[in-house]
Amino acid sequence: MIDPAYWGPWGVPATALSYGESGDGKTVDMGYAFHRLALWVGTVKHLKSISGVCGIPFGELARCEVSLVSEIRPLIAHAAQQGYLAVGIDDLSLLASASFAYHDSHAPIGRSGAKDGFYAHQEVEKDLLGMRDEAKAVGIHVIWNAHLVGADTDGKGRSFKGGPKMPNRNLRAVVPVIADVTLKCSKDPMRQRGWKGIYECDESSTAWYMRDRHHVAPRTGPMNLAEILREAGYLLPYPPELAWAAGADQLGLPDSLIDQATMELRAHGPAAWSQLRMTLEAQGTAAGAPPWAIAWAERDILDRAAIRRQRADSRLAMFA
């Protein structure tokens, strides 16, 4: 069982979903959040991007190939027993489609002589709910990503929001509800500093499924799941290569270089960034940190400052 202190004020671990186009950075951002702390499942070859961008050697990522959603539940219990903080699931769209096809091929025959048309949907939904419930029961975060599909209408003229690509429209609506945080991914080429990926989380949207039970994620903000969860109160340790910036406990809490630089950036604005960056790079180099670790710290400082600023602005707007 994971130390409940990592769950922050909520008393339970988090479930989070991000969905977007291929290449939007979904898998990489999951890697930044849980790196060596997660058991990674799904299509293993897709995890190469975590090493390529984040810097964690591929051989140091615990990973397991699966082809069906139902295969994940026992791995969640195993991951908790092994002390992992999370299970990261890459490409739920592919896994759900394969699971739907599997269950449909095993659907019972009804009195009419035809297969039960609801069976596959019901079984995939059970698999998904079972995965979430197992994670909460054993005390481990579960995060997953999916491809994107736009809003459309069915043959009866009923409208459905866009969201994670699933085998049918009803499952598209179910999956975002399972997660505590559902984020839509895209890119902002005009973003001046840092990672160009962004998350959208506008619960009032009539076009897309999005939500955040913690009420922390900005309507439009940096693509940084780790900083969203940290802002919500969860404790997410950094890799040891960032101890120089995140503190001896590797948590990036107040008094750490990361948090001090965040406050400095918020207080003095973008004009302070050049000097802050020079200081960070000098301290990281002096500590023997690899370049990817210095870039990681810079990314989180920029994103943490942006998320806190946007959260403060949204609170003020409530009473404007």
Coordinates of C-alpha atoms in Angstrom, one line a residue:
M1 CA 0.0 0.0 0.0
I2 CA 1.3 3.4 -0.9
D3 CA 1.8 6.0 1.9
P4 CA -1.5 7.9 2.0
A5 CA 0.5 11.1 2.5
Y6 CA 1.0 11.1 -1.3
W7 CA -2.7 11.5 -1.8
G8 CA -2.7 15.0 -0.4
P9 CA -5.9 16.3 1.3
W10 CA -8.2 14.0 -0.7
G11 CA -7.6 10.7 1.1
V12 CA -7.7 8.8 -2.2
P13 CA -5.4 8.6 -5.3
A14 CA -6.2 10.4 -8.5
T15 CA -7.5 9.2 -11.9
A16 CA -6.6 11.3 -14.9
L17 CA -7.3 11.2 -18.6
S18 CA -5.8 13.3 -21.4
Y19 CA -6.9 13.0 -25.0
G20 CA -5.8 14.6 -28.2
E21 CA -4.3 14.0 -31.6
S22 CA -1.3 11.8 -32.1
G23 CA 1.9 13.8 -31.5
D24 CA 0.3 16.3 -29.1
G25 CA 2.6 15.2 -26.2
K26 CA 0.2 13.1 -24.1
T27 CA 2.6 10.3 -23.4
V28 CA 5.5 12.5 -22.7
D29 CA 3.6 14.6 -20.2
M30 CA 2.5 11.4 -18.4
G31 CA 6.2 10.5 -18.2
Y32 CA 7.0 13.9 -16.7
A33 CA 4.4 13.3 -14.0
F34 CA 5.3 9.7 -12.9
H35 CA 8.6 8.7 -14.7
R36 CA 10.2 5.9 -12.7
L37 CA 7.3 6.0 -10.2
A38 CA 4.8 4.3 -12.5
L39 CA 4.3 0.9 -14.0
W40 CA 3.6 1.7 -17.7
V41 CA 1.2 -0.5 -19.6
G42 CA -0.2 -0.6 -23.1
T43 CA 1.7 -0.5 -26.3
V44 CA 5.3 -0.5 -25.0
K45 CA 7.0 0.9 -28.1
H46 CA 4.9 4.1 -27.8
L47 CA 6.7 4.8 -24.5
K48 CA 10.0 5.6 -26.2
S49 CA 9.0 9.3 -26.3
I50 CA 9.2 9.5 -22.5
S51 CA 12.9 8.6 -22.7
G52 CA 13.5 10.7 -25.8
V53 CA 12.1 13.9 -24.3
C54 CA 12.1 13.5 -20.5
G55 CA 15.6 11.9 -20.4
I56 CA 14.8 8.9 -18.2
P57 CA 16.6 5.8 -19.8
F58 CA 14.1 3.5 -21.5
G59 CA 15.4 0.5 -19.6
E60 CA 14.6 2.2 -16.3
L61 CA 10.9 2.5 -17.1
A62 CA 8.9 -0.4 -15.7
R63 CA 6.6 -1.5 -18.5
C64 CA 4.2 -4.3 -19.5
E65 CA 2.6 -5.0 -22.8
V66 CA -1.2 -5.5 -22.7
S67 CA -3.8 -5.9 -25.4
L68 CA -7.1 -5.7 -23.5
V69 CA -8.4 -3.4 -20.8
S70 CA -9.3 -6.4 -18.6
E71 CA -5.6 -7.3 -18.4
I72 CA -4.8 -4.0 -16.6
R73 CA -6.7 -4.7 -13.3
P74 CA -4.4 -7.4 -12.0
L75 CA -1.4 -5.3 -13.0
I76 CA -2.7 -2.4 -10.8
A77 CA -2.7 -4.6 -7.7
H78 CA 0.8 -5.9 -8.7
A79 CA 2.1 -2.3 -9.1
A80 CA 0.8 -1.3 -5.7
Q81 CA 2.5 -4.3 -4.1
Q82 CA 5.7 -3.3 -5.7
G83 CA 5.5 0.2 -4.4
Y84 CA 4.8 2.1 -7.6
L85 CA 2.9 5.3 -7.2
A86 CA 0.9 5.0 -10.4
V87 CA -0.1 2.9 -13.3
G88 CA 0.3 4.8 -16.6
I89 CA -1.8 3.5 -19.5
D90 CA -0.8 4.5 -23.0
D91 CA -3.5 4.6 -25.7
L92 CA -6.7 3.6 -24.1
S93 CA -8.4 4.1 -27.5
L94 CA -6.6 1.1 -29.0
L95 CA -7.1 -1.0 -25.8
A96 CA -10.8 -0.2 -25.6
S97 CA -11.3 -1.0 -29.3
A98 CA -9.5 -4.4 -29.0
S99 CA -11.6 -5.2 -25.8
F100 CA -14.8 -4.3 -27.6
A101 CA -14.0 -6.6 -30.5
Y102 CA -13.0 -9.4 -28.1
H103 CA -16.2 -9.1 -26.0
D104 CA -18.4 -8.8 -29.1
S105 CA -16.9 -12.1 -30.4
H106 CA -18.0 -13.7 -27.2
A107 CA -21.4 -12.1 -27.0
P108 CA -24.3 -14.5 -26.1
I109 CA -26.9 -15.4 -28.6
G110 CA -30.4 -14.1 -27.7
R111 CA -33.8 -15.6 -28.4
S112 CA -33.9 -13.9 -31.7
G113 CA -30.9 -15.9 -32.8
A114 CA -28.8 -12.7 -33.0
K115 CA -25.9 -11.7 -30.7
D116 CA -26.6 -9.5 -27.8
G117 CA -25.9 -6.0 -29.2
F118 CA -25.3 -4.4 -25.8
Y119 CA -22.9 -7.1 -24.4
A120 CA -19.6 -5.7 -25.7
H121 CA -20.4 -2.2 -24.5
Q122 CA -21.4 -3.4 -21.1
E123 CA -18.3 -5.6 -20.7
V124 CA -15.9 -2.8 -21.7
E125 CA -17.6 -0.4 -19.3
K126 CA -17.2 -3.0 -16.5
D127 CA -13.5 -3.4 -17.4
L128 CA -13.0 0.4 -17.2
L129 CA -14.9 0.8 -14.0
G130 CA -13.1 -2.2 -12.5
M131 CA -9.7 -0.7 -13.4
R132 CA -10.6 2.6 -11.6
D133 CA -12.1 0.8 -8.6
E134 CA -9.1 -1.5 -8.2
A135 CA -6.7 1.5 -8.3
K136 CA -8.7 3.3 -5.5
A137 CA -8.9 0.1 -3.5
V138 CA -5.1 -0.5 -3.5
G139 CA -4.2 3.2 -3.2
I140 CA -2.5 4.0 -6.5
H141 CA -2.9 6.7 -9.1
V142 CA -4.1 5.6 -12.6
I143 CA -3.5 7.9 -15.6
W144 CA -4.3 7.2 -19.2
N145 CA -4.4 8.8 -22.5
A146 CA -6.5 8.4 -25.6
H147 CA -6.9 9.7 -29.2
L148 CA -9.5 12.4 -30.0
V149 CA -12.7 12.3 -31.9
G150 CA -14.9 15.3 -32.6
A151 CA -18.5 16.0 -31.8
D152 CA -21.1 14.3 -34.0
T153 CA -24.7 13.1 -34.1
D154 CA -26.1 9.6 -34.3
G155 CA -28.7 8.2 -36.7
K156 CA -31.5 9.5 -34.5
G157 CA -30.2 13.0 -34.6
R158 CA -28.9 13.0 -31.0
S159 CA -25.8 15.1 -30.4
F160 CA -22.7 13.9 -28.7
K161 CA -19.7 15.9 -27.5
G162 CA -16.2 15.3 -28.8
G163 CA -13.9 13.4 -26.5
P164 CA -11.7 10.4 -26.2
K165 CA -12.0 8.1 -29.1
M166 CA -13.9 5.0 -28.0
P167 CA -15.6 2.1 -29.8
N168 CA -19.0 3.8 -29.5
R169 CA -20.5 7.2 -28.5
N170 CA -21.8 6.0 -25.2
L171 CA -18.4 4.8 -24.0
R172 CA -17.0 8.2 -25.2
A173 CA -19.3 9.8 -22.7
V174 CA -18.5 7.2 -19.9
V175 CA -14.7 7.4 -19.9
P176 CA -14.5 11.1 -19.0
V177 CA -16.8 10.6 -16.0
I178 CA -14.6 7.8 -14.7
A179 CA -11.6 10.2 -14.3
D180 CA -11.2 12.9 -11.7
V181 CA -9.5 15.0 -14.3
T182 CA -10.3 15.0 -18.0
L183 CA -8.0 17.2 -20.2
K184 CA -8.2 17.9 -23.9
C185 CA -4.7 18.3 -25.5
S186 CA -3.6 20.7 -28.2
K187 CA -0.7 22.9 -29.1
D188 CA -0.2 26.7 -28.9
P189 CA 2.6 27.6 -31.4
M190 CA 2.3 31.2 -30.1
R191 CA 3.3 30.3 -26.5
Q192 CA 6.5 32.3 -26.0
R193 CA 8.3 30.2 -23.4
G194 CA 8.4 26.5 -22.5
W195 CA 6.5 23.5 -23.8
K196 CA 4.1 24.4 -26.7
G197 CA 1.5 21.8 -25.6
I198 CA -1.6 23.0 -23.7
Y199 CA -4.5 21.5 -21.9
E200 CA -8.0 22.7 -22.1
C201 CA -10.4 22.0 -19.2
D202 CA -13.6 24.0 -19.7
E203 CA -16.4 22.1 -18.0
S204 CA -19.0 24.5 -19.6
S205 CA -18.0 23.4 -23.1
T206 CA -20.8 22.1 -25.3
A207 CA -18.3 20.7 -27.8
W208 CA -15.9 18.6 -25.7
Y209 CA -15.9 16.4 -22.6
M210 CA -13.7 18.1 -20.0
R211 CA -13.7 18.2 -16.2
D212 CA -11.6 18.6 -13.0
R213 CA -13.1 17.6 -9.7
H214 CA -10.3 19.5 -7.9
H215 CA -11.2 22.8 -9.7
V216 CA -7.5 23.5 -10.3
A217 CA -6.9 23.0 -14.0
P218 CA -7.1 26.2 -16.0
R219 CA -9.6 26.5 -18.8
T220 CA -6.6 26.8 -21.1
G221 CA -3.2 26.3 -19.6
P222 CA 0.2 24.5 -19.8
M223 CA 0.3 20.8 -20.7
N224 CA 1.6 19.7 -17.3
L225 CA -0.4 17.1 -15.5
A226 CA 2.2 16.9 -12.7
E227 CA 1.8 20.5 -11.8
I228 CA -2.0 20.3 -12.0
L229 CA -1.9 17.4 -9.5
R230 CA 0.6 19.2 -7.3
E231 CA -1.6 22.3 -7.3
A232 CA -4.5 20.0 -6.2
G233 CA -2.4 18.9 -3.2
Y234 CA -1.0 15.5 -4.3
L235 CA 2.7 14.8 -3.6
L236 CA 4.6 13.8 -6.8
P237 CA 8.3 13.2 -6.2
Y238 CA 10.8 14.2 -8.8
P239 CA 13.6 11.9 -10.1
P240 CA 16.8 12.1 -8.0
E241 CA 18.5 13.9 -10.9
L242 CA 16.4 16.9 -9.8
A243 CA 17.1 16.8 -6.1
W244 CA 19.3 20.0 -6.5
A245 CA 16.1 21.9 -7.6
A246 CA 13.3 20.0 -5.9
G247 CA 14.9 19.6 -2.4
A248 CA 16.2 16.7 -0.5
D249 CA 12.7 15.1 -0.3
Q250 CA 12.5 15.6 -4.2
L251 CA 9.0 16.9 -3.8
G252 CA 9.5 20.5 -5.0
L253 CA 7.7 21.9 -2.0
P254 CA 8.0 25.4 -0.6
D255 CA 11.7 26.4 0.1
S256 CA 12.8 24.2 -2.8
L257 CA 14.6 26.0 -5.7
I258 CA 11.7 25.2 -8.0
D259 CA 9.1 26.8 -5.8
Q260 CA 11.3 29.8 -4.9
A261 CA 11.9 30.5 -8.6
T262 CA 8.1 30.1 -9.2
M263 CA 7.4 32.8 -6.6
E264 CA 10.1 35.0 -8.1
L265 CA 8.6 34.6 -11.6
R266 CA 5.1 35.4 -10.4
A267 CA 6.3 38.4 -8.4
H268 CA 8.4 40.0 -11.2
G269 CA 6.9 38.6 -14.4
P270 CA 8.5 37.5 -17.6
A271 CA 11.2 40.1 -17.3
A272 CA 12.7 38.0 -14.5
W273 CA 13.0 34.8 -16.5
S274 CA 16.3 35.4 -18.2
Q275 CA 18.1 35.9 -14.9
L276 CA 16.2 33.0 -13.2
R277 CA 17.1 30.7 -16.1
M278 CA 20.8 31.6 -15.9
T279 CA 20.8 30.9 -12.1
L280 CA 19.0 27.6 -12.6
E281 CA 21.4 26.5 -15.2
A282 CA 24.4 27.5 -13.2
Q283 CA 23.2 25.7 -10.1
G284 CA 22.2 22.6 -12.0
T285 CA 25.5 22.4 -13.8
A286 CA 27.3 22.8 -10.4
A287 CA 25.3 20.0 -9.0
G288 CA 26.2 17.7 -12.0
A289 CA 22.7 17.6 -13.3
P290 CA 22.2 16.4 -16.9
P291 CA 20.8 19.0 -19.3
W292 CA 17.4 17.2 -19.5
A293 CA 17.0 17.6 -15.7
I294 CA 17.8 21.3 -15.9
A295 CA 15.2 21.7 -18.7
W296 CA 12.7 19.7 -16.6
A297 CA 13.1 22.1 -13.7
E298 CA 12.7 25.1 -16.0
R299 CA 9.6 23.6 -17.6
D300 CA 7.9 23.1 -14.2
I301 CA 8.8 26.5 -12.9
L302 CA 7.2 28.2 -16.0
D303 CA 4.1 26.0 -15.8
R304 CA 3.6 26.2 -12.1
A305 CA 3.8 30.0 -12.2
A306 CA 1.2 30.0 -15.1
I307 CA -1.2 27.6 -13.4
R308 CA -1.1 29.5 -10.1
R309 CA -1.6 32.8 -11.9
Q310 CA -4.5 31.5 -13.9
R311 CA -6.0 29.9 -10.8
A312 CA -5.8 33.2 -8.9
D313 CA -7.3 35.1 -11.8
S314 CA -10.2 32.6 -12.0
R315 CA -11.0 33.1 -8.3
L316 CA -11.0 36.9 -8.8
A317 CA -13.3 36.6 -11.8
M318 CA -15.9 34.7 -9.8
F319 CA -16.6 37.9 -7.8
A320 CA -16.1 40.5 -10.5

